[in-house]
Short mmCIF file of C-alpha atoms in Angstrom, two decimals:
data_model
loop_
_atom_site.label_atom_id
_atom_site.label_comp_id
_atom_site.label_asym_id
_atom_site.label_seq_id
_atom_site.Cartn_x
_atom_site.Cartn_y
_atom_site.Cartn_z
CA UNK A 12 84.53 91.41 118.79
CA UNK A 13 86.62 90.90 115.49
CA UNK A 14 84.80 87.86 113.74
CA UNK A 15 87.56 84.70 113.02
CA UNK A 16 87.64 82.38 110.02
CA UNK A 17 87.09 79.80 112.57
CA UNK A 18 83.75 81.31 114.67
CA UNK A 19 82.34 81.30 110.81
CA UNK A 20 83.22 78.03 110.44
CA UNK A 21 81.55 76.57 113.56
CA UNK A 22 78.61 78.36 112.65
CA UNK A 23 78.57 77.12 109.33
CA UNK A 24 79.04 73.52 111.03
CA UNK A 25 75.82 74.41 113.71
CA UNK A 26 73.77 75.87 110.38
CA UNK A 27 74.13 72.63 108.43
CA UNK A 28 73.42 70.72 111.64
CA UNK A 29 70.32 72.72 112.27
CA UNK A 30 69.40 72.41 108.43
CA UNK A 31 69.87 68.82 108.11
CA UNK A 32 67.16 67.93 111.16
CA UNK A 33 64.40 70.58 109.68
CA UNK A 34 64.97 68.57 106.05
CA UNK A 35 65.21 65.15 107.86
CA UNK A 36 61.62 66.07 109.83
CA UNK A 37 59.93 67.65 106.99
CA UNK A 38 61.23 66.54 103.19
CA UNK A 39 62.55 63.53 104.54
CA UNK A 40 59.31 62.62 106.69
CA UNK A 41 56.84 63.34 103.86
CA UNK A 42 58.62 61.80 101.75
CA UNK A 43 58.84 58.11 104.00
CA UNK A 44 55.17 58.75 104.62
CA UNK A 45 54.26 58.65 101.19
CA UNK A 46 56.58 55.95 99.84
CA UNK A 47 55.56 53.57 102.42
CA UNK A 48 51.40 54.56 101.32
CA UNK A 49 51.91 53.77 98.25
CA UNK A 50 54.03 50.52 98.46
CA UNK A 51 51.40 49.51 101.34
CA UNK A 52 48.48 50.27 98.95
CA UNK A 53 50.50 48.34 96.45
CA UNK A 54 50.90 45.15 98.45
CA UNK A 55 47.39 45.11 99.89
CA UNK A 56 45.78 45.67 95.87
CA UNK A 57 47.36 42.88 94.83
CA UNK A 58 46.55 41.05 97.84
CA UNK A 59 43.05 41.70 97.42
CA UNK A 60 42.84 40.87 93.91
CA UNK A 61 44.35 37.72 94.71
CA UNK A 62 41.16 36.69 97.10
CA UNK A 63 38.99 38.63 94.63
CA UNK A 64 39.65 35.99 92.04
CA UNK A 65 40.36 32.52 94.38
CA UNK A 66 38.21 32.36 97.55
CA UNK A 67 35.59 34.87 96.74
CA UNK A 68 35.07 33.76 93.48
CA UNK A 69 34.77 30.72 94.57
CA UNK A 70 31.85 31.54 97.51
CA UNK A 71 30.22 33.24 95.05
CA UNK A 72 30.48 30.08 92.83
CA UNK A 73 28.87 28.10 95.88
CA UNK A 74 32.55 26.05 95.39
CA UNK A 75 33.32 26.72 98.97
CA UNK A 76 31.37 27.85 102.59
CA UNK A 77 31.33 30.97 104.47
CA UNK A 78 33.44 29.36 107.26
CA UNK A 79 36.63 28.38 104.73
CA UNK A 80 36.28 31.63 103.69
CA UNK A 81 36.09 32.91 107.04
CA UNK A 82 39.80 31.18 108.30
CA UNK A 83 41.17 32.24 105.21
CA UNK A 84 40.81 35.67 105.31
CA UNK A 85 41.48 35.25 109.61
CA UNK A 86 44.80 34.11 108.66
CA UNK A 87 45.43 36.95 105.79
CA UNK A 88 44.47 39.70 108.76
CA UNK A 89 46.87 38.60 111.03
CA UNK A 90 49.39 38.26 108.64
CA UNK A 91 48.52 41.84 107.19
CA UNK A 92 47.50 43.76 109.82
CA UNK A 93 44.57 44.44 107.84
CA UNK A 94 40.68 44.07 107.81
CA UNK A 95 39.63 41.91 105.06
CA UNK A 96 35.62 42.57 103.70
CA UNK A 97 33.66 40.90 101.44
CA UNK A 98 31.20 42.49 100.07
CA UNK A 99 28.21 43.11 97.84
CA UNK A 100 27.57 45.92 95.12
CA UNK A 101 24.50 47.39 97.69
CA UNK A 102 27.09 47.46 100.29
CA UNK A 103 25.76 44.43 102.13
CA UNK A 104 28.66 43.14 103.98
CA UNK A 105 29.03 39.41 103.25
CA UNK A 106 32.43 38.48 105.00
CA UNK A 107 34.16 40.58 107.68
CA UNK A 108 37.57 38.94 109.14
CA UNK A 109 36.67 40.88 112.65
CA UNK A 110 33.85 39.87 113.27
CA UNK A 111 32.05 36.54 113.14
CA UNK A 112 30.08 34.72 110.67
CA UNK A 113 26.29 35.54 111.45
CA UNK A 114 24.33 35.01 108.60
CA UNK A 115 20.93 36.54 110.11
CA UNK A 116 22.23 39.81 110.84
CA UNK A 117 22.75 42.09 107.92
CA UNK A 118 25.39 44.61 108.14
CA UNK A 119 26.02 47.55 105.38
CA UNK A 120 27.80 49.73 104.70
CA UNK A 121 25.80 53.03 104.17
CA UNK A 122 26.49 54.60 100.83
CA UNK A 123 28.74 52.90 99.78
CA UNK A 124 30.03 53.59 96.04
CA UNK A 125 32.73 51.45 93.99
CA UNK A 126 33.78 54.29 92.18
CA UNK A 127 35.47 56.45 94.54
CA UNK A 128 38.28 54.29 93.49
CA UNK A 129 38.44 56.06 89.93
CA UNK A 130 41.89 56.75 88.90
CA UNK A 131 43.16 54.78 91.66
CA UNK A 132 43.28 51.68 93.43
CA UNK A 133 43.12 52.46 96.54
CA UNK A 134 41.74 55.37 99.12
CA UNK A 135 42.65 57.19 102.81
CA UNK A 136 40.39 57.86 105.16
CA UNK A 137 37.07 56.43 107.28
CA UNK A 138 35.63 54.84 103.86
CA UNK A 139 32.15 55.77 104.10
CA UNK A 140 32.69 56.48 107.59
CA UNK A 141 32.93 52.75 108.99
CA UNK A 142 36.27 53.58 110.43
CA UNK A 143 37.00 56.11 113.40
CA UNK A 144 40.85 56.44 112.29
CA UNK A 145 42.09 57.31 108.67
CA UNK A 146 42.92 53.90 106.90
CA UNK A 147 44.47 52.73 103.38
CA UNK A 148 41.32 50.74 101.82
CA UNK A 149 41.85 49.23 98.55
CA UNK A 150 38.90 47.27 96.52
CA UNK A 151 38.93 44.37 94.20
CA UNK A 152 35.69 43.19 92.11
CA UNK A 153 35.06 39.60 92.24
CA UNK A 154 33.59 39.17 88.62
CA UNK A 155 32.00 35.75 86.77
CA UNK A 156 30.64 35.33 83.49
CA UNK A 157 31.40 39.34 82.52
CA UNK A 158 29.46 40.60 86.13
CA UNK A 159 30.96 41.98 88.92
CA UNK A 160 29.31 40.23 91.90
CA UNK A 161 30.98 41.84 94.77
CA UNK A 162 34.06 43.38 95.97
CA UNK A 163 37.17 42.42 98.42
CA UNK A 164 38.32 45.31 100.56
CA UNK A 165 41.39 45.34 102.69
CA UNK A 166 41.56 48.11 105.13
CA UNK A 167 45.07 49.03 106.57
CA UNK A 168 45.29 51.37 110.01
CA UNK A 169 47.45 54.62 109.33
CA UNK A 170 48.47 54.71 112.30
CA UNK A 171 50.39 51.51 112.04
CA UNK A 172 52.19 53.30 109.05
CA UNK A 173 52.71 56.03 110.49
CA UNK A 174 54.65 53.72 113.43
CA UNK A 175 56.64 52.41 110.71
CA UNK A 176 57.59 55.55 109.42
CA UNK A 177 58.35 57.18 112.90
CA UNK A 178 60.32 53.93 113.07
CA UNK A 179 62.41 54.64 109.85
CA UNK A 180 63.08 58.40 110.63
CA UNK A 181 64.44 57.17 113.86
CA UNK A 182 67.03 55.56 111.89
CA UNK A 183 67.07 58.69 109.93
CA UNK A 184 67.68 61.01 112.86
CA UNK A 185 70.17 58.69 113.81
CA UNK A 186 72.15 58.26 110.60
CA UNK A 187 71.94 62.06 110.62
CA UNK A 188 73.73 62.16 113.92
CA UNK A 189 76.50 59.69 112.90
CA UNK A 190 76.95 61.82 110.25
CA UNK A 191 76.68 65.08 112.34
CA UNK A 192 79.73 63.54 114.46
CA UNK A 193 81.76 62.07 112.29
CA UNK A 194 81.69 65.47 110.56
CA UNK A 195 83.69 66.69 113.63
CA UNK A 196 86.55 65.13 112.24
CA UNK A 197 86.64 67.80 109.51
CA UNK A 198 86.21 70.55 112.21
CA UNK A 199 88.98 68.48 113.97
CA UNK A 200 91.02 68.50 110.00
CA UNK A 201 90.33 72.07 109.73
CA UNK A 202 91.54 73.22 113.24
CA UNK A 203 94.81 71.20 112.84
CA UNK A 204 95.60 71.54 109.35
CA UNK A 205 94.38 75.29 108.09
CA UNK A 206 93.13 77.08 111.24
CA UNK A 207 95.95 76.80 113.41
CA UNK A 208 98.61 77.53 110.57
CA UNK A 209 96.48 80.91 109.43
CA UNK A 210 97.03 81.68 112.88
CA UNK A 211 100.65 81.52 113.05
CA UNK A 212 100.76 83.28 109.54
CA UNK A 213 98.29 86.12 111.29
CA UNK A 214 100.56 86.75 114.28
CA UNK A 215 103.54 86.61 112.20
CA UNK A 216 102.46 89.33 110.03
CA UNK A 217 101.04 91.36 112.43
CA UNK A 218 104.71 91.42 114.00
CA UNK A 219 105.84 92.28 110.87
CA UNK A 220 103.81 94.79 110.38
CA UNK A 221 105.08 95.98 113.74
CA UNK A 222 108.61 96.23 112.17
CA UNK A 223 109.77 92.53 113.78
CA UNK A 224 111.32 91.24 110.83
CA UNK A 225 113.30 89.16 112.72
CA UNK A 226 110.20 87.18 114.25
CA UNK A 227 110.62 83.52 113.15
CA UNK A 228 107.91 80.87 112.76
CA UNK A 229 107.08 77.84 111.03
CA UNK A 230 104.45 75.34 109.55
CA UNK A 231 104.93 71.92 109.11
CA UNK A 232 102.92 71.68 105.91
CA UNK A 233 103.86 70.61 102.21
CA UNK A 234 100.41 71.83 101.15
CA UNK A 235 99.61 75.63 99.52
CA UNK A 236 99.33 77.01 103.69
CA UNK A 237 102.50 75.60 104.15
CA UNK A 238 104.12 77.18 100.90
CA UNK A 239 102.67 80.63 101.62
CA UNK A 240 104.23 80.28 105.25
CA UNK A 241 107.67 79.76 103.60
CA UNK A 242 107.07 82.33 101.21
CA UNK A 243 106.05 84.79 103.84
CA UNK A 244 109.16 83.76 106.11
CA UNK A 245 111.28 84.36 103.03
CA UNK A 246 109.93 87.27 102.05
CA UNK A 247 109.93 88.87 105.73
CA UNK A 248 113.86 87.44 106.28
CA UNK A 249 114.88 89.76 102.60
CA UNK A 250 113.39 92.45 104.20
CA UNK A 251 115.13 91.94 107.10
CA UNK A 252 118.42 91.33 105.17
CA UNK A 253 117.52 94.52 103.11
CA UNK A 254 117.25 96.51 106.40
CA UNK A 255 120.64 95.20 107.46
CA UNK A 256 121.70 96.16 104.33
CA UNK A 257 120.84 99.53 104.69
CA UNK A 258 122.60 100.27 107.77
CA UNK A 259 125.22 98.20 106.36
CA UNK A 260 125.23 100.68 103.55
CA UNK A 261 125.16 104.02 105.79
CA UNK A 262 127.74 102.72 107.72
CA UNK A 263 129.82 102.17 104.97
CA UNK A 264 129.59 105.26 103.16
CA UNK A 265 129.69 107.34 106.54
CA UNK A 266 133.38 105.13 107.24
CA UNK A 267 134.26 105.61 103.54
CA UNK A 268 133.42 109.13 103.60
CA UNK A 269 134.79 110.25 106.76
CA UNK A 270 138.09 108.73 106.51
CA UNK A 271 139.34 110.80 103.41
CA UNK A 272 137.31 114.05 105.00
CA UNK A 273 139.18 113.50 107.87
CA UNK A 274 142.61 113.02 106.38
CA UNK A 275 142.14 116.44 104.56
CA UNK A 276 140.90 118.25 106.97
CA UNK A 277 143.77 116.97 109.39
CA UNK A 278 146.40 118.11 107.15
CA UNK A 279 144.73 121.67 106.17
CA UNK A 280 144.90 122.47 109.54
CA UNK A 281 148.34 121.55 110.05
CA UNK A 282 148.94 123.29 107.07
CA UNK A 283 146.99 125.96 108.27
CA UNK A 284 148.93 126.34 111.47
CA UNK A 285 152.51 126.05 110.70
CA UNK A 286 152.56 122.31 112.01
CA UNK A 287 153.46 121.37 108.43
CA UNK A 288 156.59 123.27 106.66
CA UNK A 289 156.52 124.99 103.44
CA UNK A 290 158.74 123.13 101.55
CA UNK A 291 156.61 119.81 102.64
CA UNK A 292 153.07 121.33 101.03
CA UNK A 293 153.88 119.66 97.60
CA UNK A 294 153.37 116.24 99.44
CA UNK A 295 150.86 116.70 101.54
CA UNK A 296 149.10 118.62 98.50
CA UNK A 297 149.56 115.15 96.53
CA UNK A 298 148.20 113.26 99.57
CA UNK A 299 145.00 116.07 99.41
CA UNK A 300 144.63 115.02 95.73
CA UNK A 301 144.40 111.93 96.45
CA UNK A 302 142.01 111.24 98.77
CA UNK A 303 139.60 114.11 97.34
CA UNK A 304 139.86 111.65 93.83
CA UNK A 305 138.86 108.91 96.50
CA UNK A 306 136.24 110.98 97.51
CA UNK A 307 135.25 111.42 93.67
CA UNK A 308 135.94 107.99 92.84
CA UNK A 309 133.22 106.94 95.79
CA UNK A 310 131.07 109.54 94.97
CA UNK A 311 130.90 108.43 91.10
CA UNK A 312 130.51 104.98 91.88
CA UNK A 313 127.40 105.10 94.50
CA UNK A 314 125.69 107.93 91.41
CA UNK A 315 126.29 104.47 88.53
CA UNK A 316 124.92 102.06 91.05
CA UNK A 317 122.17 104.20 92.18
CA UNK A 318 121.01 105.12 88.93
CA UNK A 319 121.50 101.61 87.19
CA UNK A 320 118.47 100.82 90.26
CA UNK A 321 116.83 103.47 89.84
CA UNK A 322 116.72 103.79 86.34
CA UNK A 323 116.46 99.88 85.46
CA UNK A 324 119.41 100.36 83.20
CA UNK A 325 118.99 101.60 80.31
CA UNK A 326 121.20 99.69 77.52
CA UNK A 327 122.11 100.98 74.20
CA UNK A 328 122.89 97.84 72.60
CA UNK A 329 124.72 97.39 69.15
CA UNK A 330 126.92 94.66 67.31
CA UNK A 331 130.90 95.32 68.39
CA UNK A 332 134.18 93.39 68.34
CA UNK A 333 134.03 92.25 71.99
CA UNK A 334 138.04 91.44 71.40
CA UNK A 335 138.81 94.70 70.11
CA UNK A 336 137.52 96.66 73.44
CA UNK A 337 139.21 93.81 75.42
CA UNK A 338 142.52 95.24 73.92
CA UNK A 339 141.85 98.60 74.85
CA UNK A 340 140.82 98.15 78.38
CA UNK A 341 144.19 96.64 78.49
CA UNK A 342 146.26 99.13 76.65
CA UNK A 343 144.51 101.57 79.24
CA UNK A 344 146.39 99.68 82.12
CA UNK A 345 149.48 99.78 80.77
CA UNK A 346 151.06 102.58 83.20
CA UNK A 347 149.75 100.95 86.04
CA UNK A 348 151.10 97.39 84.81
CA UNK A 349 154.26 98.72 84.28
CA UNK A 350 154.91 100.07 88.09
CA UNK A 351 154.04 96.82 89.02
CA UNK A 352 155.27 94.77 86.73
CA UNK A 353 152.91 93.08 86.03
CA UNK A 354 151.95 91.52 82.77
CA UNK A 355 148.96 91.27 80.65
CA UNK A 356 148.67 87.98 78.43
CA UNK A 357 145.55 87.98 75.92
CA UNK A 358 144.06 84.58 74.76
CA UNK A 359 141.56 85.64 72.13
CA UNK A 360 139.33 83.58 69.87
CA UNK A 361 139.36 85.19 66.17
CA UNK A 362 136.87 87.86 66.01
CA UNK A 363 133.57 87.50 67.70
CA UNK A 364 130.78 90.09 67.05
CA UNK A 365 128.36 90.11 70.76
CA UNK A 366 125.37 91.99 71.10
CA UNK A 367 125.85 94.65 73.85
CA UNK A 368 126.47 97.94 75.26
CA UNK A 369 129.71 98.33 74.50
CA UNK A 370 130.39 101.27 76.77
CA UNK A 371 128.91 99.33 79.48
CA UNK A 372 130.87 96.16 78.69
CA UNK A 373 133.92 97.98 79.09
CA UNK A 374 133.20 99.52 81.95
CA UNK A 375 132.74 95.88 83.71
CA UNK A 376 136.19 94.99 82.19
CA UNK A 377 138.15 98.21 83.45
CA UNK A 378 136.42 97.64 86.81
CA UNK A 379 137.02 93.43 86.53
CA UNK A 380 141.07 94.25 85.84
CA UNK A 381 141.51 97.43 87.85
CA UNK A 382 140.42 94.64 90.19
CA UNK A 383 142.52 91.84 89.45
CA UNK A 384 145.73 94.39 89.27
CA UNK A 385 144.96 96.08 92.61
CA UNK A 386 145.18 92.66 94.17
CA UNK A 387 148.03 90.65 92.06
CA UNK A 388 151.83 90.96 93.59
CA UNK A 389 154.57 91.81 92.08
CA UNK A 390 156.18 90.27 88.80
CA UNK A 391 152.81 88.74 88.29
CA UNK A 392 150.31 87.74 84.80
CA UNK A 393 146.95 88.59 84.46
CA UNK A 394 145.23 86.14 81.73
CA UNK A 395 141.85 87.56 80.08
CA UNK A 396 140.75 84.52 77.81
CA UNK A 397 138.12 84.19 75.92
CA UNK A 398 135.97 81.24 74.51
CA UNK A 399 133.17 80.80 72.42
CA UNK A 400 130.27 77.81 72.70
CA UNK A 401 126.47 77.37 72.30
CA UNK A 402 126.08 81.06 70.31
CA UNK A 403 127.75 82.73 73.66
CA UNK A 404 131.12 84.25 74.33
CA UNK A 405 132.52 83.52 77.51
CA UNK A 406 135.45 86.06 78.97
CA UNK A 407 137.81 85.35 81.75
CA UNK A 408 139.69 87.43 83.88
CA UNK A 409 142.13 85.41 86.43
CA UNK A 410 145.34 86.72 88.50
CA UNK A 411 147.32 85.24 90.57
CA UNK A 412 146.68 87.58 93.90
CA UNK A 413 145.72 86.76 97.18
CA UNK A 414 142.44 84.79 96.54
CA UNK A 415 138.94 85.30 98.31
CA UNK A 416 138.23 83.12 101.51
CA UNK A 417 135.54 80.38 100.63
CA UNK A 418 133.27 81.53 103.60
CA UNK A 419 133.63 85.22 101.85
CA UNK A 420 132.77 84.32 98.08
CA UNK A 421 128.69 84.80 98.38
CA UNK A 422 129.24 88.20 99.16
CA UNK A 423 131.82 89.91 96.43
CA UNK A 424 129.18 91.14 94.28
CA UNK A 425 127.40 92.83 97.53
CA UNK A 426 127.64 96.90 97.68
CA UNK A 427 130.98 97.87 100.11
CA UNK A 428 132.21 94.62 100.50
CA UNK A 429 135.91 94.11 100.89
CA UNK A 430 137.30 90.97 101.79
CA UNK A 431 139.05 91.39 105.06
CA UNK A 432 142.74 89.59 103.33
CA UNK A 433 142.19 92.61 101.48
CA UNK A 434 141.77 95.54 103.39
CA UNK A 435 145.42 96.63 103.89
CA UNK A 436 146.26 96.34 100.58
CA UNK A 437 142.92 98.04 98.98
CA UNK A 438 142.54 101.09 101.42
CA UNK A 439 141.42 103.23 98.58
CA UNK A 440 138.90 100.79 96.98
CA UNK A 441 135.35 101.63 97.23
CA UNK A 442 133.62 98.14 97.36
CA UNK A 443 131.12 98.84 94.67
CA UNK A 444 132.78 97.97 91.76
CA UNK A 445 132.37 94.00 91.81
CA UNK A 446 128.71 95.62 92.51
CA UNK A 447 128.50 98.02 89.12
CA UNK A 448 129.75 94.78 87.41
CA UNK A 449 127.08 92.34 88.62
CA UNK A 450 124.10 95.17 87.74
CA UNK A 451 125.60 95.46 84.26
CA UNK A 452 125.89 91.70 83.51
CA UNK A 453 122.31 91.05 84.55
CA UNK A 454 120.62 93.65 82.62
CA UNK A 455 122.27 92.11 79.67
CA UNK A 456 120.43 88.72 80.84
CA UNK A 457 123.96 87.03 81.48
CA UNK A 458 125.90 85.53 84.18
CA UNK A 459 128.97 86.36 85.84
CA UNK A 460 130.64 83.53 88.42
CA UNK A 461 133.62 84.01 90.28
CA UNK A 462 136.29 81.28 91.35
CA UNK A 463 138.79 81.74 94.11
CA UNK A 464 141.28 79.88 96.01
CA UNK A 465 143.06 81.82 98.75
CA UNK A 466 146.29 82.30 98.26
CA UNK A 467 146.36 81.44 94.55
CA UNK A 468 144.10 83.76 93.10
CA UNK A 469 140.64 84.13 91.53
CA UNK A 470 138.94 84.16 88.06
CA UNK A 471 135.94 85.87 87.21
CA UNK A 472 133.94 84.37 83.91
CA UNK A 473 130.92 86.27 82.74
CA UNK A 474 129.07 85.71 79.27
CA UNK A 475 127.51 87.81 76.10
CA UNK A 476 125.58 86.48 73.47
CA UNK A 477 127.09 86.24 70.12
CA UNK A 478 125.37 88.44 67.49
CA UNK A 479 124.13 86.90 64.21
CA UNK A 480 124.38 89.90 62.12
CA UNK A 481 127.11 91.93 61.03
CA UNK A 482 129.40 94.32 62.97
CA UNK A 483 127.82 97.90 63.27
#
């Protein structure tokens, strides 16, 4: 049987139960017994010496009789619970408050000896034997004139302290079970707020460990349990967005892949089999050429993106004229522009020196205008501005195509992703250049942001940082 946090936890909870009775009827007991000895033996010393030096002294005075005597110390027994004795240095008993005044019968008390009270003032047990139970006797000398005439001795039954202890570690024991039941109510706490929560944190990643990434729960915490149950929900829906992702991706490249292989393979064989004419191969060659550069094109971009992961992108950074390989991205276009007439307008600030791979940078700015051209009509202008603030240079590319849908805009920068306004016009793009250009940006430790409004077109800002030093 596996062994839970929470069987450990009741155990714990029966342990300090267990524990807290044996201290309560041993420590705790002892403890009582001798505090209330000593504060008894306290009371009944000074209680003594108070008789000691105002009745006895004065019987022994011959300032009072045996029978005041007698009542007084009646009246102190009842009120203490205690025997009161007076007695003689021989051990001749003078005074007893149990028994009556009888002054023709002698009474001593055999070997009797003052100073087995050294070092203390009082004493527990049968003094001298006299007593059949243990008892708390305490002496006082009655002294005159520099002589110790006698002695008062209280004598206090241990088993009426015992009662009174026995009567304190009831309220011990129960104080202890109070305490032993209210504690429940952090059992109670601990079921509710960190036992049951594990739990659901324990099945849900044991179904994720089963592969159900898709297996939802929740905890209504704000506490560290609570956080680690988000985090673990978060962490489990990635993975499950990551999975999608990667049939998302095969998918994609199968589709991508098999619709140029197709194509050429359709029109070898009618090529092959007479279905197409001589004198038609030098267009259907062209049509060959260009789906196999498709083929390339894909082929080259999944090798960049898989080896800026792979690799964690290794930068060759120097100090360049970002404005200078803005113009010759655009120079590059120029064919293209021209068939489409389409125009290029350049706002540049004066020269601005960024820190970057340049071969890199320009690759995100042929892949940012290829972009903007493949999607702007006819007789249209493509503005790439830039503007410089806070030691960074910020570059915009904006055309006036067909625009991204709002609902669509989260997911440009994803791997394969075409917007579906787009698909009839882009049947040769391979989604992963928006991709290539978000990889590149964020190595650098920049941003990129697109805006878009559909059917007016979309901008796409990123940043560098703005070297210090000189141009390389």
């Amino acid at each position: 049987m596996r062994k839970t946090l929470y069987l450990k936890f009741i155990l714990a909870y029966i342990i300090f139960g267990f524990f807290g009775f044996v201290i309560v009827a041993t420590f705790v007991s002892s403890m009582t017994m001798e505090h209330l000895r000593r504060e008894k033996a306290e009371s009944l010393y000074l209680e003594a010496m108070r008789i000691a030096n105002t009745y006895a002294t004065d019987l022994y005075n011959n300032e009072t009789s045996l029978e005041t005597v007698k009542r007084q110390i009646d009246a102190l027994d009842t009120f203490f619970s205690a025997a009161v004795w007076i007695i003689n240095p021989s051990g001749r008993m003078i005074l007893d408050s149990r028994a009556p005044v009888d002054p023709e019968s002698e009474v001593f008390v055999e070997n009797f000896d003052p100073g087995v009270m050294a070092g203390s003032h009082y004493v527990v047990g049968t003094f001298f034997d006299v007593f059949e139970e243990d008892c708390i006797s305490v002496l006082a000398p009655i002294a005159s004139d520099f002589k110790i005439n006698g002695y008062v001795a209280l004598h206090y039954s241990m088993n009426n302290l015992r009662a009174s202890a026995d009567s304190l570690l009831n309220i011990s024991y129960l104080l202890l079970v109070i305490l032993f039941l209210l504690s429940l109510i952090i059992l109670i706490f601990f079921t509710e707020m960190v036992y049951r929560p594990l739990r659901k944190i324990t099945v849900a990643t044991e179904q994720y460990a089963s592969g159900n990434m898709h297996y939802e729960f929740s905890v209504d915490s704000e506490d560290e349990i609570g956080y680690l149950a988000a985090s673990l929900s978060y962490m489990a829906s990635e993975i499950a967005r990551a999975g999608d992702d990667q049939k998302k991706f095969v998918a994609n490249v199968s589709h991508d892949f098999r619709s140029p292989l197709t194509s050429i393979r359709g029109y070898l064989e009618a090529m092959s089999d007479g279905t197409v004419p001589p004198e038609m191969y030098e267009k259907y060659i062209e049509i060959l050429t260009n789906e196999t550069d498709r083929l390339i094109k894909l082929t080259n971009s999944l090798l960049t993106l898989n080896n800026l992961n792979m690799r964690g992108m290794f930068l060759d950074k120097t100090n360049f004229d970002v404005n200078k390989i803005i113009r010759n991205t655009a120079v590059s276009f120029e064919g293209t522009c021209r068939k489409k007439k389409i125009a290029i307008e350049l706002i540049l600030t004066d020269s601005v020196i960024v820190h970057a791979d340049s071969d890199k940078i320009q690759q995100v700015l042929y892949n940012l205008l290829d972009n903007a051209i493949k999607f702007s009509p006819t007789d249209s202008i493509i503005k790439i501005e830039t503007t410089e603030k806070h030691n960074k240079i910020f570059i915009s590319i904006k055309d006036n195509g067909t625009g991204i849908p709002k609902n669509e805009l989260k997911f440009v920068f994803d791997r394969f992703f075409k917007s579906d306004s787009s698909r009839g016009r882009d049947r040769r793009g391979t989604g992963l250049g928006l991709a290539i250009v978000k990889e590149i940006i964020n190595s650098h430790g920049e941003n990129i942001n697109v805006i878009s409004t559909e059917g007016i077109g979309s901008e796409f800002i990123f940043s560098l940082s703005v070297s210090e030093e000189e141009e390389d």
